[in-house]
mmCIF file of C-alpha atoms in Angstrom:
data_model
loop_
_atom_site.group_PDB
_atom_site.id
_atom_site.type_symbol
_atom_site.label_atom_id
_atom_site.label_comp_id
_atom_site.label_asym_id
_atom_site.label_seq_id
_atom_site.Cartn_x
_atom_site.Cartn_y
_atom_site.Cartn_z
ATOM 1 C CA ASP A 1 -7.919 48.269 -23.723
ATOM 2 C CA ALA A 2 -9.081 45.968 -21.068
ATOM 3 C CA GLY A 3 -13.298 47.495 -20.462
ATOM 4 C CA ILE A 4 -13.324 49.038 -16.705
ATOM 5 C CA THR A 5 -14.452 52.343 -16.016
ATOM 6 C CA GLN A 6 -14.471 53.374 -12.386
ATOM 7 C CA SER A 7 -16.399 56.741 -10.957
ATOM 8 C CA PRO A 8 -15.621 59.108 -10.119
ATOM 9 C CA ARG A 9 -13.035 59.890 -11.376
ATOM 10 C CA HIS A 10 -12.103 62.716 -9.202
ATOM 11 C CA LYS A 11 -13.130 63.515 -5.436
ATOM 12 C CA VAL A 12 -12.743 66.230 -2.791
ATOM 13 C CA THR A 13 -14.228 65.395 0.359
ATOM 14 C CA GLU A 14 -14.671 66.031 3.838
ATOM 15 C CA THR A 15 -12.736 64.037 6.943
ATOM 16 C CA GLY A 16 -16.098 61.789 8.082
ATOM 17 C CA THR A 17 -17.953 61.318 5.283
ATOM 18 C CA PRO A 18 -19.086 58.736 3.703
ATOM 19 C CA VAL A 19 -17.230 58.093 0.343
ATOM 20 C CA THR A 20 -17.733 55.268 -2.334
ATOM 21 C CA LEU A 21 -16.232 54.590 -5.587
ATOM 22 C CA ARG A 22 -16.811 52.185 -8.840
ATOM 23 C CA CYS A 23 -15.800 50.157 -10.761
ATOM 24 C CA HIS A 24 -17.519 48.252 -13.431
ATOM 25 C CA GLN A 25 -16.081 45.868 -16.057
ATOM 26 C CA THR A 26 -17.434 44.863 -19.553
ATOM 27 C CA GLU A 27 -14.708 41.517 -19.967
ATOM 28 C CA ASN A 28 -17.121 39.464 -17.497
ATOM 29 C CA HIS A 29 -13.506 38.848 -15.363
ATOM 30 C CA ARG A 30 -13.427 36.708 -12.609
ATOM 31 C CA TYR A 31 -11.910 39.223 -10.344
ATOM 32 C CA MET A 32 -11.126 41.883 -9.034
ATOM 33 C CA TYR A 33 -9.200 43.632 -7.009
ATOM 34 C CA TRP A 34 -8.946 48.417 -5.404
ATOM 35 C CA TYR A 35 -5.259 49.058 -5.410
ATOM 36 C CA ARG A 36 -4.013 52.361 -3.771
ATOM 37 C CA GLN A 37 -1.437 54.294 -5.009
ATOM 38 C CA ASP A 38 0.620 56.915 -2.636
ATOM 39 C CA PRO A 39 4.327 58.286 -3.261
ATOM 40 C CA GLY A 40 7.029 55.552 -2.476
ATOM 41 C CA HIS A 41 4.615 52.450 -1.992
ATOM 42 C CA GLY A 42 4.111 51.556 -6.093
ATOM 43 C CA LEU A 43 1.015 50.329 -5.489
ATOM 44 C CA ARG A 44 -0.510 48.064 -1.769
ATOM 45 C CA LEU A 45 -3.631 45.883 -2.666
ATOM 46 C CA ILE A 46 -6.464 47.151 -0.323
ATOM 47 C CA HIS A 47 -9.445 44.072 -1.025
ATOM 48 C CA TYR A 48 -10.077 42.107 -3.499
ATOM 49 C CA SER A 49 -12.802 40.439 -5.337
ATOM 50 C CA TYR A 50 -12.792 36.327 -6.302
ATOM 51 C CA GLY A 51 -16.222 36.548 -7.842
ATOM 52 C CA VAL A 52 -19.986 37.548 -6.644
ATOM 53 C CA LYS A 53 -20.281 38.209 -3.070
ATOM 54 C CA ASP A 54 -16.730 36.404 -2.273
ATOM 55 C CA THR A 55 -14.374 39.316 -0.999
ATOM 56 C CA ASP A 56 -11.327 39.172 1.083
ATOM 57 C CA LYS A 57 -8.633 41.393 2.501
ATOM 58 C CA GLY A 58 -5.366 42.620 0.937
ATOM 59 C CA GLU A 59 -2.778 44.853 3.603
ATOM 60 C CA VAL A 60 -4.358 47.564 3.666
ATOM 61 C CA SER A 61 -7.932 46.571 4.128
ATOM 62 C CA ASP A 62 -8.270 48.674 7.693
ATOM 63 C CA GLY A 63 -11.090 52.136 7.026
ATOM 64 C CA TYR A 64 -12.097 50.813 3.394
ATOM 65 C CA SER A 65 -14.905 48.176 2.754
ATOM 66 C CA VAL A 66 -16.070 46.561 -0.726
ATOM 67 C CA SER A 67 -19.338 44.627 -2.363
ATOM 68 C CA ARG A 68 -19.501 42.919 -5.535
ATOM 69 C CA SER A 69 -23.024 42.144 -6.154
ATOM 70 C CA LYS A 70 -22.984 41.272 -9.556
ATOM 71 C CA THR A 71 -20.037 39.853 -11.672
ATOM 72 C CA GLU A 72 -19.062 43.477 -13.832
ATOM 73 C CA ASP A 73 -19.106 46.144 -10.885
ATOM 74 C CA PHE A 74 -17.136 46.093 -7.706
ATOM 75 C CA LEU A 75 -17.620 49.393 -4.495
ATOM 76 C CA LEU A 76 -14.867 50.431 -2.133
ATOM 77 C CA THR A 77 -16.748 52.439 0.481
ATOM 78 C CA LEU A 78 -14.904 54.687 3.101
ATOM 79 C CA GLU A 79 -16.367 54.189 6.101
ATOM 80 C CA SER A 80 -15.618 57.611 7.681
ATOM 81 C CA ALA A 81 -12.922 58.887 5.135
ATOM 82 C CA THR A 82 -10.118 60.571 7.030
ATOM 83 C CA SER A 83 -6.980 62.086 5.631
ATOM 84 C CA SER A 84 -4.655 59.581 5.459
ATOM 85 C CA GLN A 85 -6.766 58.138 2.695
ATOM 86 C CA THR A 86 -6.290 60.896 0.939
ATOM 87 C CA SER A 87 -4.776 58.788 -2.755
ATOM 88 C CA VAL A 88 -5.281 57.732 -5.940
ATOM 89 C CA TYR A 89 -7.023 54.447 -6.086
ATOM 90 C CA PHE A 90 -7.083 51.868 -8.957
ATOM 91 C CA CYS A 91 -9.433 49.025 -10.225
ATOM 92 C CA ALA A 92 -8.032 46.243 -11.814
ATOM 93 C CA ILE A 93 -9.132 42.570 -13.053
ATOM 94 C CA SER A 94 -7.343 39.824 -14.387
ATOM 95 C CA GLU A 95 -9.198 36.280 -15.744
ATOM 96 C CA SER A 96 -7.586 33.750 -13.873
ATOM 97 C CA ILE A 97 -4.880 33.874 -11.073
ATOM 98 C CA GLY A 98 -3.298 30.374 -12.202
ATOM 99 C CA THR A 99 0.076 29.824 -13.745
ATOM 100 C CA GLY A 100 0.165 31.784 -16.724
ATOM 101 C CA SER A 101 0.476 35.619 -17.657
ATOM 102 C CA TYR A 102 -3.042 36.620 -16.041
ATOM 103 C CA GLU A 103 -2.087 39.829 -15.914
ATOM 104 C CA GLN A 104 -4.303 42.314 -13.645
ATOM 105 C CA TYR A 105 -6.019 45.170 -16.079
ATOM 106 C CA PHE A 106 -5.930 48.244 -14.444
ATOM 107 C CA GLY A 107 -9.356 51.069 -14.449
ATOM 108 C CA PRO A 108 -8.446 54.729 -15.266
ATOM 109 C CA GLY A 109 -7.806 55.189 -11.310
ATOM 110 C CA THR A 110 -10.188 57.678 -8.843
ATOM 111 C CA ARG A 111 -7.077 60.729 -6.915
ATOM 112 C CA LEU A 112 -9.632 61.201 -4.266
ATOM 113 C CA THR A 113 -8.889 64.085 -1.853
ATOM 114 C CA VAL A 114 -9.936 64.200 1.707
ATOM 115 C CA THR A 115 -9.548 67.828 3.230
ATOM 116 C CA ALA B 1 6.271 37.001 3.501
ATOM 117 C CA GLN B 2 7.427 38.314 -0.567
ATOM 118 C CA LYS B 3 8.397 41.369 -0.879
ATOM 119 C CA ILE B 4 9.544 43.421 -4.289
ATOM 120 C CA THR B 5 12.609 45.652 -4.355
ATOM 121 C CA GLN B 6 13.332 48.659 -6.578
ATOM 122 C CA THR B 7 16.472 49.793 -5.754
ATOM 123 C CA GLN B 8 17.049 53.008 -8.282
ATOM 124 C CA PRO B 9 13.631 55.871 -7.730
ATOM 125 C CA GLY B 10 14.574 57.503 -10.756
ATOM 126 C CA MET B 11 16.781 57.398 -14.229
ATOM 127 C CA PHE B 12 18.200 59.045 -16.864
ATOM 128 C CA VAL B 13 18.237 57.400 -20.349
ATOM 129 C CA GLN B 14 20.419 59.089 -23.415
ATOM 130 C CA GLU B 15 17.094 58.607 -27.209
ATOM 131 C CA LYS B 16 18.528 55.045 -28.412
ATOM 132 C CA GLU B 17 19.862 53.701 -25.817
ATOM 133 C CA ALA B 18 19.169 50.923 -23.746
ATOM 134 C CA VAL B 19 18.223 51.364 -19.887
ATOM 135 C CA THR B 20 18.569 48.260 -17.382
ATOM 136 C CA LEU B 21 15.750 49.032 -14.518
ATOM 137 C CA ASP B 22 16.630 47.214 -11.026
ATOM 138 C CA CYS B 23 14.318 44.666 -9.665
ATOM 139 C CA THR B 24 14.176 42.176 -6.847
ATOM 140 C CA TYR B 25 12.185 39.691 -4.640
ATOM 141 C CA ASP B 26 12.181 37.308 -2.320
ATOM 142 C CA THR B 27 10.017 34.647 -2.499
ATOM 143 C CA SER B 28 9.785 31.524 -0.272
ATOM 144 C CA ASP B 29 7.960 29.808 -3.253
ATOM 145 C CA GLN B 30 9.207 28.277 -5.948
ATOM 146 C CA SER B 31 6.224 28.866 -8.487
ATOM 147 C CA TYR B 32 5.918 32.847 -8.733
ATOM 148 C CA GLY B 33 5.014 34.562 -11.763
ATOM 149 C CA LEU B 34 6.843 38.053 -11.616
ATOM 150 C CA PHE B 35 5.671 41.377 -14.140
ATOM 151 C CA TRP B 36 6.737 44.868 -15.342
ATOM 152 C CA TYR B 37 3.823 47.895 -15.933
ATOM 153 C CA LYS B 38 4.066 51.001 -17.254
ATOM 154 C CA GLN B 39 3.151 54.529 -15.870
ATOM 155 C CA PRO B 40 3.474 57.328 -17.847
ATOM 156 C CA SER B 41 2.157 60.857 -16.962
ATOM 157 C CA SER B 42 -1.136 60.380 -17.624
ATOM 158 C CA GLY B 43 -1.544 57.594 -15.002
ATOM 159 C CA GLU B 44 -2.786 54.632 -16.539
ATOM 160 C CA MET B 45 -1.509 51.118 -15.526
ATOM 161 C CA ILE B 46 -0.508 49.581 -18.697
ATOM 162 C CA PHE B 47 1.021 45.809 -18.891
ATOM 163 C CA LEU B 48 4.429 45.101 -20.250
ATOM 164 C CA ILE B 49 6.015 41.492 -19.936
ATOM 165 C CA TYR B 50 5.430 38.964 -17.719
ATOM 166 C CA GLN B 51 8.061 35.844 -16.759
ATOM 167 C CA GLY B 52 6.796 33.405 -14.726
ATOM 168 C CA SER B 53 9.466 31.257 -12.103
ATOM 169 C CA TYR B 54 9.764 28.400 -14.183
ATOM 170 C CA ASP B 55 9.967 29.662 -17.142
ATOM 171 C CA GLU B 56 12.920 28.666 -18.725
ATOM 172 C CA GLN B 57 13.898 31.719 -21.570
ATOM 173 C CA ASN B 58 14.226 34.933 -20.759
ATOM 174 C CA ALA B 59 10.830 37.510 -21.358
ATOM 175 C CA THR B 60 10.950 39.613 -24.068
ATOM 176 C CA GLU B 61 8.131 42.121 -26.396
ATOM 177 C CA GLY B 62 9.620 44.042 -28.421
ATOM 178 C CA ARG B 63 11.904 46.575 -27.049
ATOM 179 C CA TYR B 64 10.797 45.741 -23.916
ATOM 180 C CA SER B 65 12.847 41.856 -22.081
ATOM 181 C CA LEU B 66 13.354 40.607 -19.017
ATOM 182 C CA ASN B 67 16.752 39.236 -17.799
ATOM 183 C CA PHE B 68 15.604 36.596 -14.965
ATOM 184 C CA GLN B 69 18.213 35.450 -12.787
ATOM 185 C CA LYS B 70 16.768 32.862 -10.558
ATOM 186 C CA ALA B 71 19.172 32.224 -8.010
ATOM 187 C CA ARG B 72 19.602 35.828 -6.762
ATOM 188 C CA LYS B 73 15.822 36.036 -7.411
ATOM 189 C CA SER B 74 16.446 39.652 -9.876
ATOM 190 C CA ALA B 75 13.170 40.386 -12.416
ATOM 191 C CA ASN B 76 15.522 43.689 -14.232
ATOM 192 C CA LEU B 77 14.299 45.017 -16.784
ATOM 193 C CA VAL B 78 15.792 45.879 -20.241
ATOM 194 C CA ILE B 79 13.889 48.563 -22.653
ATOM 195 C CA SER B 80 16.352 48.117 -25.689
ATOM 196 C CA ALA B 81 16.703 51.728 -28.831
ATOM 197 C CA SER B 82 15.620 54.308 -25.246
ATOM 198 C CA GLN B 83 12.339 56.370 -26.633
ATOM 199 C CA LEU B 84 10.863 59.788 -25.458
ATOM 200 C CA GLY B 85 8.048 58.010 -25.661
ATOM 201 C CA ASP B 86 9.102 56.030 -22.520
ATOM 202 C CA SER B 87 9.405 59.061 -20.193
ATOM 203 C CA ALA B 88 7.356 56.381 -17.442
ATOM 204 C CA MET B 89 7.394 55.178 -14.289
ATOM 205 C CA TYR B 90 7.644 51.376 -13.928
ATOM 206 C CA PHE B 91 6.843 48.945 -11.220
ATOM 207 C CA CYS B 92 7.921 45.286 -10.983
ATOM 208 C CA ALA B 93 5.643 43.474 -9.118
ATOM 209 C CA MET B 94 4.648 39.630 -8.265
ATOM 210 C CA ARG B 95 2.495 36.960 -7.336
ATOM 211 C CA GLU B 96 2.910 34.215 -5.421
ATOM 212 C CA LEU B 97 1.682 31.072 -6.759
ATOM 213 C CA ASN B 98 0.970 28.754 -4.266
ATOM 214 C CA THR B 99 1.061 30.840 -1.209
ATOM 215 C CA GLY B 100 0.326 34.189 -2.858
ATOM 216 C CA GLY B 101 -3.605 34.001 -3.268
ATOM 217 C CA PHE B 102 -4.122 36.948 -5.232
ATOM 218 C CA LYS B 103 -2.056 39.814 -4.042
ATOM 219 C CA THR B 104 -0.388 40.651 -6.327
ATOM 220 C CA ILE B 105 1.950 43.252 -4.592
ATOM 221 C CA PHE B 106 4.242 46.025 -6.509
ATOM 222 C CA GLY B 107 7.615 47.013 -6.342
ATOM 223 C CA ALA B 108 8.279 51.475 -5.434
ATOM 224 C CA GLY B 109 9.045 52.234 -8.965
ATOM 225 C CA THR B 110 11.320 53.673 -10.930
ATOM 226 C CA ARG B 111 10.971 57.022 -12.757
ATOM 227 C CA LEU B 112 12.730 57.037 -15.959
ATOM 228 C CA PHE B 113 13.930 60.304 -17.526
ATOM 229 C CA VAL B 114 14.893 59.600 -21.341
ATOM 230 C CA LYS B 115 16.297 62.400 -23.003
ATOM 231 C CA ALA B 116 16.720 64.425 -26.395
#
């Protein structure tokens, strides 16, 4: 199994508070991703990173920011949490993005509830 | 724009029978990859199988095979000899290799129920 951990695994927070989720990998993979999973939507990409300090937006990035100061850590911050951000958040990593499989390996997920 | 469609929200199959989970995709890129992932009730995402757009043969991994029909833009997952442990959510996904950058998009998923 790929070495990916997410913390916290569960969190309940109040509307308007900032929240930071952490993804940590031990695989030294270059690419890291944050997704959210909601019923009926599958997984939607929030932000991704293609190297230390290199990040870009995905399809549902509003209200989220990310940072990657080390290869192994990718942080997702909800700047001011809203109820619409209640979701399960997955971190993923991949070795490359070119031809060939280079599938993404997923962390265990973080269940976030915004009240 | 890239898009993945899984039209079966839920499927039932009898244990030991084969089942096909449908996936259609839309892309203008000539080079792309198709993936299937399994998500059991415990929540983790498990990679099952990969098909490249230029692969001439259908991908197979144990009891999983991908029925790739390029002209129809379909990438159906076939599970042979279903087991109770196959009950899970299944996601089809695609990454465009020339134009998609770093993005892999996912379908909404199909929940498979295997009956004893």
